[in-house]
């Protein structure tokens, strides 16, 4: 199964042989033995290329899960006698991952010298089994019940602008006044051309449609634009607080609460987490978890 999965992923017997450090002929023998045992053809092979048959594709998907379980069983057997080590594949949202994760990961790697982190940043849905992800940070409501989720501190948003911008355009006192300002719009928060910001005051929700000449799907670009005095940005409180303390930005609408999104660290439930995985998740909760959970 291991040889078959690797051959399906790499697309050639020669490449598979090089990775597994066996001969191409031995790779062919493994595949032929498996096909003979099953009585089916798994791979269509020509002199130039190979491809999975329909049944081969289905068998490949199941083999990945089975081999993952075998790896987990082996890992558990040695957990009591080994230090955390190996590669941890982690997925996180772009903004949170790029700004908040690097310093945390650096400290984690200093504490666990035999661990490596492979961090993937994207804002799309990630299938952990398909992409081999072991730990994920997710912002927003969770819908996938097949995952084990641990709650982190909410992802709170606040509105900020530079002192220079506010000196020219004034400081909005109400949510409605945002319509008279240049707002820096993060396009990933809306699937339509209508961009709405929501705030709460005294338990009452106030929502406004905002406009601006600068829109972007990467919030870090909007942060730099805000610091440069180009408008008002709505972004993560933990990140913007650092800019406020440094004097580069000023919080606006102080008498309102900005939007808040739930945040979790999640990992697949199909197998028991390895020791390296448990260590990483525990450290994430210690760093980014709810204060009452940490205490």
mmCIF file of C-alpha atoms in Angstrom:
data_model
loop_
_atom_site.group_PDB
_atom_site.id
_atom_site.type_symbol
_atom_site.label_atom_id
_atom_site.label_comp_id
_atom_site.label_asym_id
_atom_site.label_seq_id
_atom_site.Cartn_x
_atom_site.Cartn_y
_atom_site.Cartn_z
ATOM 1 C CA UNK A 1 0.000 0.000 0.000
ATOM 2 C CA UNK A 2 2.804 2.426 0.848
ATOM 3 C CA UNK A 3 4.493 1.871 -2.503
ATOM 4 C CA UNK A 4 1.186 2.165 -4.362
ATOM 5 C CA UNK A 5 0.245 5.446 -2.628
ATOM 6 C CA UNK A 6 3.664 6.936 -3.299
ATOM 7 C CA UNK A 7 3.541 5.852 -6.964
ATOM 8 C CA UNK A 8 0.077 7.390 -7.350
ATOM 9 C CA UNK A 9 1.264 10.674 -5.852
ATOM 10 C CA UNK A 10 4.568 10.956 -7.732
ATOM 11 C CA UNK A 11 3.276 9.768 -11.083
ATOM 12 C CA UNK A 12 6.130 7.449 -12.011
ATOM 13 C CA UNK A 13 7.871 4.291 -10.826
ATOM 14 C CA UNK A 14 11.281 5.925 -11.230
ATOM 15 C CA UNK A 15 10.391 8.834 -8.938
ATOM 16 C CA UNK A 16 8.850 6.436 -6.423
ATOM 17 C CA UNK A 17 11.959 4.275 -6.482
ATOM 18 C CA UNK A 18 14.152 7.278 -5.798
ATOM 19 C CA UNK A 19 12.105 8.366 -2.769
ATOM 20 C CA UNK A 20 11.749 4.874 -1.292
ATOM 21 C CA UNK A 21 15.338 3.926 -2.146
ATOM 22 C CA UNK A 22 14.400 0.775 -4.041
ATOM 23 C CA UNK A 23 14.633 -0.101 -7.734
ATOM 24 C CA UNK A 24 11.907 0.787 -10.278
ATOM 25 C CA UNK A 25 11.569 -2.953 -10.910
ATOM 26 C CA UNK A 26 10.802 -3.516 -7.224
ATOM 27 C CA UNK A 27 8.178 -0.761 -7.349
ATOM 28 C CA UNK A 28 6.575 -2.513 -10.331
ATOM 29 C CA UNK A 29 6.597 -5.829 -8.438
ATOM 30 C CA UNK A 30 4.837 -4.266 -5.431
ATOM 31 C CA UNK A 31 2.107 -2.793 -7.673
ATOM 32 C CA UNK A 32 1.744 -6.027 -9.638
ATOM 33 C CA UNK A 33 1.467 -8.068 -6.421
ATOM 34 C CA UNK A 34 -1.207 -5.713 -5.070
ATOM 35 C CA UNK A 35 -3.207 -5.828 -8.306
ATOM 36 C CA UNK A 36 -2.967 -9.618 -8.438
ATOM 37 C CA UNK A 37 -4.070 -9.913 -4.816
ATOM 38 C CA UNK A 38 -7.076 -7.646 -5.430
ATOM 39 C CA UNK A 39 -7.850 -8.958 -8.918
ATOM 40 C CA UNK A 40 -8.146 -5.423 -10.316
ATOM 41 C CA UNK A 41 -6.074 -2.910 -12.254
ATOM 42 C CA UNK A 42 -5.078 0.058 -10.079
ATOM 43 C CA UNK A 43 -2.836 1.946 -12.490
ATOM 44 C CA UNK A 44 -3.075 2.428 -16.236
ATOM 45 C CA UNK A 45 0.529 2.361 -17.452
ATOM 46 C CA UNK A 46 2.131 3.272 -20.760
ATOM 47 C CA UNK A 47 5.751 3.909 -21.672
ATOM 48 C CA UNK A 48 5.231 7.662 -21.156
ATOM 49 C CA UNK A 49 2.730 8.090 -18.344
ATOM 50 C CA UNK A 50 0.602 6.403 -15.738
ATOM 51 C CA UNK A 51 -2.790 7.243 -14.244
ATOM 52 C CA UNK A 52 -5.132 5.806 -11.657
ATOM 53 C CA UNK A 53 -8.130 3.799 -12.782
ATOM 54 C CA UNK A 54 -11.502 4.700 -11.224
ATOM 55 C CA UNK A 55 -11.230 1.865 -8.729
ATOM 56 C CA UNK A 56 -7.554 2.723 -8.246
ATOM 57 C CA UNK A 57 -8.511 6.275 -7.246
ATOM 58 C CA UNK A 58 -11.022 5.015 -4.679
ATOM 59 C CA UNK A 59 -8.533 2.471 -3.351
ATOM 60 C CA UNK A 60 -5.853 5.171 -3.138
ATOM 61 C CA UNK A 61 -8.078 7.379 -0.958
ATOM 62 C CA UNK A 62 -8.751 4.530 1.483
ATOM 63 C CA UNK A 63 -5.094 3.503 1.543
ATOM 64 C CA UNK A 64 -4.080 7.015 2.671
ATOM 65 C CA UNK A 65 -6.408 6.741 5.670
ATOM 66 C CA UNK A 66 -5.227 3.217 6.521
ATOM 67 C CA UNK A 67 -1.552 4.168 6.312
ATOM 68 C CA UNK A 68 -2.241 7.226 8.432
ATOM 69 C CA UNK A 69 -3.744 4.972 11.101
ATOM 70 C CA UNK A 70 -0.717 2.670 10.941
ATOM 71 C CA UNK A 71 1.613 5.644 11.365
ATOM 72 C CA UNK A 72 -0.458 6.835 14.318
ATOM 73 C CA UNK A 73 -0.350 3.393 15.952
ATOM 74 C CA UNK A 74 3.422 3.234 15.579
ATOM 75 C CA UNK A 75 3.752 6.731 16.995
ATOM 76 C CA UNK A 76 1.620 5.923 20.016
ATOM 77 C CA UNK A 77 3.695 2.842 20.738
ATOM 78 C CA UNK A 78 6.784 5.005 21.101
ATOM 79 C CA UNK A 79 5.212 8.052 22.719
ATOM 80 C CA UNK A 80 6.290 7.066 26.222
ATOM 81 C CA UNK A 81 9.910 6.617 25.187
ATOM 82 C CA UNK A 82 10.555 9.419 22.734
ATOM 83 C CA UNK A 83 10.815 13.175 22.701
ATOM 84 C CA UNK A 84 8.474 15.209 20.510
ATOM 85 C CA UNK A 85 10.063 15.270 17.071
ATOM 86 C CA UNK A 86 9.276 15.367 13.384
ATOM 87 C CA UNK A 87 7.391 17.713 11.062
ATOM 88 C CA UNK A 88 4.057 19.261 12.059
ATOM 89 C CA UNK A 89 1.979 20.517 9.145
ATOM 90 C CA UNK A 90 -0.032 23.542 10.264
ATOM 91 C CA UNK A 91 -2.649 25.636 8.470
ATOM 92 C CA UNK A 92 -3.733 29.135 9.541
ATOM 93 C CA UNK A 93 -5.594 32.132 8.088
ATOM 94 C CA UNK A 94 -3.338 34.505 6.175
ATOM 95 C CA UNK A 95 -3.451 37.584 8.424
ATOM 96 C CA UNK A 96 -3.373 35.779 11.769
ATOM 97 C CA UNK A 97 -0.761 33.325 10.550
ATOM 98 C CA UNK A 98 1.550 35.924 9.023
ATOM 99 C CA UNK A 99 1.471 38.378 11.933
ATOM 100 C CA UNK A 100 0.726 36.417 15.113
ATOM 101 C CA UNK A 101 2.164 32.958 14.424
ATOM 102 C CA UNK A 102 5.856 33.591 13.559
ATOM 103 C CA UNK A 103 6.986 34.734 17.029
ATOM 104 C CA UNK A 104 4.979 31.957 18.681
ATOM 105 C CA UNK A 105 6.419 29.311 16.349
ATOM 106 C CA UNK A 106 9.951 30.624 16.922
ATOM 107 C CA UNK A 107 9.557 30.209 20.684
ATOM 108 C CA UNK A 108 7.979 26.782 20.239
ATOM 109 C CA UNK A 109 10.816 25.552 18.031
ATOM 110 C CA UNK A 110 13.348 26.834 20.552
ATOM 111 C CA UNK A 111 11.670 24.704 23.228
ATOM 112 C CA UNK A 112 11.402 21.625 20.986
ATOM 113 C CA UNK A 113 14.622 21.434 18.906
ATOM 114 C CA UNK A 114 13.667 18.137 17.231
ATOM 115 C CA UNK A 115 10.400 19.479 15.787
ATOM 116 C CA UNK A 116 9.953 21.212 12.428
ATOM 117 C CA UNK A 117 6.933 23.340 11.472
ATOM 118 C CA UNK A 118 5.501 23.443 7.947
ATOM 119 C CA UNK A 119 3.084 26.425 8.049
ATOM 120 C CA UNK A 120 0.589 26.949 5.224
ATOM 121 C CA UNK A 121 -1.317 30.260 5.111
ATOM 122 C CA UNK A 122 -4.607 30.601 3.256
ATOM 123 C CA UNK A 123 -8.170 31.741 3.865
ATOM 124 C CA UNK A 124 -9.879 28.944 1.967
ATOM 125 C CA UNK A 125 -11.371 25.768 3.451
ATOM 126 C CA UNK A 126 -8.691 23.139 4.055
ATOM 127 C CA UNK A 127 -9.388 19.404 4.075
ATOM 128 C CA UNK A 128 -6.836 18.088 6.597
ATOM 129 C CA UNK A 129 -6.902 14.486 5.369
ATOM 130 C CA UNK A 130 -6.523 15.437 1.718
ATOM 131 C CA UNK A 131 -3.713 17.937 2.364
ATOM 132 C CA UNK A 132 -1.986 16.163 5.244
ATOM 133 C CA UNK A 133 -2.608 18.980 7.732
ATOM 134 C CA UNK A 134 -2.253 17.992 11.394
ATOM 135 C CA UNK A 135 -3.230 21.226 13.173
ATOM 136 C CA UNK A 136 -5.373 24.123 11.941
ATOM 137 C CA UNK A 137 -6.348 27.539 13.247
ATOM 138 C CA UNK A 138 -9.865 28.419 12.154
ATOM 139 C CA UNK A 139 -11.674 31.743 12.514
ATOM 140 C CA UNK A 140 -15.479 31.724 12.332
ATOM 141 C CA UNK A 141 -18.177 29.191 13.101
ATOM 142 C CA UNK A 142 -17.158 25.541 12.782
ATOM 143 C CA UNK A 143 -19.243 23.283 10.595
ATOM 144 C CA UNK A 144 -17.056 20.174 10.309
ATOM 145 C CA UNK A 145 -18.098 17.786 13.115
ATOM 146 C CA UNK A 146 -15.333 15.314 12.232
ATOM 147 C CA UNK A 147 -12.745 17.624 13.783
ATOM 148 C CA UNK A 148 -11.680 17.969 17.416
ATOM 149 C CA UNK A 149 -11.856 21.668 18.330
ATOM 150 C CA UNK A 150 -10.311 23.592 21.237
ATOM 151 C CA UNK A 151 -11.547 27.099 21.863
ATOM 152 C CA UNK A 152 -9.194 30.062 21.613
ATOM 153 C CA UNK A 153 -9.771 33.720 22.487
ATOM 154 C CA UNK A 154 -12.282 35.361 20.105
ATOM 155 C CA UNK A 155 -10.956 37.163 17.045
ATOM 156 C CA UNK A 156 -12.094 40.697 17.914
ATOM 157 C CA UNK A 157 -12.023 43.513 15.368
ATOM 158 C CA UNK A 158 -11.617 47.254 15.948
ATOM 159 C CA UNK A 159 -11.506 50.310 13.687
ATOM 160 C CA UNK A 160 -8.385 52.472 13.463
ATOM 161 C CA UNK A 161 -6.899 55.285 11.397
ATOM 162 C CA UNK A 162 -3.675 57.262 11.402
ATOM 163 C CA UNK A 163 -3.383 60.562 13.334
ATOM 164 C CA UNK A 164 -2.721 62.315 10.005
ATOM 165 C CA UNK A 165 -5.933 60.987 8.435
ATOM 166 C CA UNK A 166 -8.050 61.957 11.450
ATOM 167 C CA UNK A 167 -6.514 65.430 11.528
ATOM 168 C CA UNK A 168 -7.675 65.965 7.936
ATOM 169 C CA UNK A 169 -11.015 64.147 7.931
ATOM 170 C CA UNK A 170 -12.123 64.224 11.556
ATOM 171 C CA UNK A 171 -12.847 61.419 14.010
ATOM 172 C CA UNK A 172 -16.223 59.671 13.495
ATOM 173 C CA UNK A 173 -18.421 59.727 16.595
ATOM 174 C CA UNK A 174 -21.042 57.258 15.332
ATOM 175 C CA UNK A 175 -21.135 54.222 13.088
ATOM 176 C CA UNK A 176 -23.282 56.108 10.591
ATOM 177 C CA UNK A 177 -20.516 58.693 10.107
ATOM 178 C CA UNK A 178 -18.306 56.016 8.542
ATOM 179 C CA UNK A 179 -20.192 56.622 5.289
ATOM 180 C CA UNK A 180 -18.421 59.993 5.069
ATOM 181 C CA UNK A 181 -14.961 58.426 5.356
ATOM 182 C CA UNK A 182 -12.559 56.445 3.181
ATOM 183 C CA UNK A 183 -12.759 52.920 4.537
ATOM 184 C CA UNK A 184 -10.136 50.325 3.677
ATOM 185 C CA UNK A 185 -12.119 47.276 2.633
ATOM 186 C CA UNK A 186 -11.050 43.680 3.160
ATOM 187 C CA UNK A 187 -12.799 41.865 0.326
ATOM 188 C CA UNK A 188 -12.594 38.380 1.862
ATOM 189 C CA UNK A 189 -15.266 39.355 4.386
ATOM 190 C CA UNK A 190 -17.976 39.680 1.752
ATOM 191 C CA UNK A 191 -19.079 37.627 -1.235
ATOM 192 C CA UNK A 192 -20.936 40.598 -2.756
ATOM 193 C CA UNK A 193 -20.042 44.143 -3.752
ATOM 194 C CA UNK A 194 -21.812 45.408 -0.604
ATOM 195 C CA UNK A 195 -19.414 45.801 2.312
ATOM 196 C CA UNK A 196 -20.984 46.181 5.738
ATOM 197 C CA UNK A 197 -19.300 46.823 9.078
ATOM 198 C CA UNK A 198 -21.139 45.938 12.277
ATOM 199 C CA UNK A 199 -20.632 47.425 15.731
ATOM 200 C CA UNK A 200 -22.433 47.079 19.072
ATOM 201 C CA UNK A 201 -23.186 49.702 21.741
ATOM 202 C CA UNK A 202 -25.262 49.119 24.891
ATOM 203 C CA UNK A 203 -26.410 45.790 23.481
ATOM 204 C CA UNK A 204 -27.699 47.377 20.263
ATOM 205 C CA UNK A 205 -26.197 46.345 16.928
ATOM 206 C CA UNK A 206 -25.495 49.075 14.386
ATOM 207 C CA UNK A 207 -24.516 48.169 10.844
ATOM 208 C CA UNK A 208 -23.346 50.416 8.035
ATOM 209 C CA UNK A 209 -22.419 50.003 4.374
ATOM 210 C CA UNK A 210 -18.912 51.378 3.926
ATOM 211 C CA UNK A 211 -17.164 52.681 0.852
ATOM 212 C CA UNK A 212 -13.553 53.231 -0.045
ATOM 213 C CA UNK A 213 -11.251 53.522 -3.007
ATOM 214 C CA UNK A 214 -8.867 50.817 -1.778
ATOM 215 C CA UNK A 215 -10.006 47.207 -1.560
ATOM 216 C CA UNK A 216 -7.766 44.184 -1.069
ATOM 217 C CA UNK A 217 -7.965 40.477 -0.248
ATOM 218 C CA UNK A 218 -4.844 40.714 1.936
ATOM 219 C CA UNK A 219 -5.491 42.712 5.114
ATOM 220 C CA UNK A 220 -1.796 43.407 5.709
ATOM 221 C CA UNK A 221 -1.854 45.701 2.670
ATOM 222 C CA UNK A 222 -4.785 47.591 4.197
ATOM 223 C CA UNK A 223 -2.888 47.930 7.477
ATOM 224 C CA UNK A 224 0.011 49.619 5.696
ATOM 225 C CA UNK A 225 -2.436 51.869 3.860
ATOM 226 C CA UNK A 226 -4.021 52.900 7.166
ATOM 227 C CA UNK A 227 -0.624 53.712 8.685
ATOM 228 C CA UNK A 228 0.121 55.778 5.565
ATOM 229 C CA UNK A 229 -2.998 57.858 6.241
ATOM 230 C CA UNK A 230 -5.202 56.567 3.433
ATOM 231 C CA UNK A 231 -8.302 55.652 5.451
ATOM 232 C CA UNK A 232 -9.963 53.744 8.276
ATOM 233 C CA UNK A 233 -9.262 50.024 8.637
ATOM 234 C CA UNK A 234 -11.260 47.383 10.478
ATOM 235 C CA UNK A 235 -8.958 44.636 11.692
ATOM 236 C CA UNK A 236 -7.795 42.331 14.488
ATOM 237 C CA UNK A 237 -7.620 44.020 17.884
ATOM 238 C CA UNK A 238 -4.479 42.164 18.971
ATOM 239 C CA UNK A 239 -2.598 43.419 15.912
ATOM 240 C CA UNK A 240 -3.963 46.966 15.800
ATOM 241 C CA UNK A 241 -3.354 47.470 19.521
ATOM 242 C CA UNK A 242 0.379 47.242 18.832
ATOM 243 C CA UNK A 243 0.106 49.996 16.203
ATOM 244 C CA UNK A 244 -1.971 52.146 18.577
ATOM 245 C CA UNK A 245 0.610 51.785 21.357
ATOM 246 C CA UNK A 246 3.343 52.750 18.890
ATOM 247 C CA UNK A 247 1.410 55.889 17.943
ATOM 248 C CA UNK A 248 1.065 54.927 14.288
ATOM 249 C CA UNK A 249 -2.715 54.460 14.539
ATOM 250 C CA UNK A 250 -5.574 55.762 16.678
ATOM 251 C CA UNK A 251 -8.624 53.728 17.595
ATOM 252 C CA UNK A 252 -11.915 55.244 16.447
ATOM 253 C CA UNK A 253 -15.453 54.573 17.721
ATOM 254 C CA UNK A 254 -14.121 53.820 21.212
ATOM 255 C CA UNK A 255 -17.644 53.716 22.631
ATOM 256 C CA UNK A 256 -18.553 50.801 20.366
ATOM 257 C CA UNK A 257 -17.580 47.125 20.374
ATOM 258 C CA UNK A 258 -16.352 45.857 17.043
ATOM 259 C CA UNK A 259 -17.324 42.541 15.441
ATOM 260 C CA UNK A 260 -16.075 39.348 17.083
ATOM 261 C CA UNK A 261 -15.510 35.948 15.487
ATOM 262 C CA UNK A 262 -14.943 32.644 17.321
ATOM 263 C CA UNK A 263 -11.493 31.092 16.873
ATOM 264 C CA UNK A 264 -10.432 27.490 17.461
ATOM 265 C CA UNK A 265 -7.452 25.212 17.068
ATOM 266 C CA UNK A 266 -8.676 22.024 15.405
ATOM 267 C CA UNK A 267 -7.240 18.695 14.359
ATOM 268 C CA UNK A 268 -8.598 15.494 12.748
ATOM 269 C CA UNK A 269 -10.443 13.065 15.008
ATOM 270 C CA UNK A 270 -9.737 9.968 12.917
ATOM 271 C CA UNK A 271 -6.671 9.149 14.963
ATOM 272 C CA UNK A 272 -5.264 9.887 18.381
ATOM 273 C CA UNK A 273 -2.940 12.902 18.258
ATOM 274 C CA UNK A 274 0.778 12.208 18.345
ATOM 275 C CA UNK A 275 2.962 13.593 21.115
ATOM 276 C CA UNK A 276 4.339 16.338 18.822
ATOM 277 C CA UNK A 277 0.789 17.289 17.873
ATOM 278 C CA UNK A 278 -0.381 17.389 21.498
ATOM 279 C CA UNK A 279 2.562 19.570 22.518
ATOM 280 C CA UNK A 280 1.860 22.034 19.721
ATOM 281 C CA UNK A 281 -1.866 22.254 20.449
ATOM 282 C CA UNK A 282 -1.250 22.733 24.170
ATOM 283 C CA UNK A 283 1.201 25.557 23.461
ATOM 284 C CA UNK A 284 -1.253 27.243 21.079
ATOM 285 C CA UNK A 285 -3.956 27.156 23.751
ATOM 286 C CA UNK A 286 -1.524 28.570 26.305
ATOM 287 C CA UNK A 287 -0.574 31.394 23.914
ATOM 288 C CA UNK A 288 -3.904 32.241 22.280
ATOM 289 C CA UNK A 289 -6.512 30.604 24.518
ATOM 290 C CA UNK A 290 -9.306 32.110 26.572
ATOM 291 C CA UNK A 291 -7.943 33.650 29.761
ATOM 292 C CA UNK A 292 -10.336 31.699 31.965
ATOM 293 C CA UNK A 293 -9.307 28.448 30.262
ATOM 294 C CA UNK A 294 -5.629 29.185 30.811
ATOM 295 C CA UNK A 295 -6.157 29.931 34.501
#
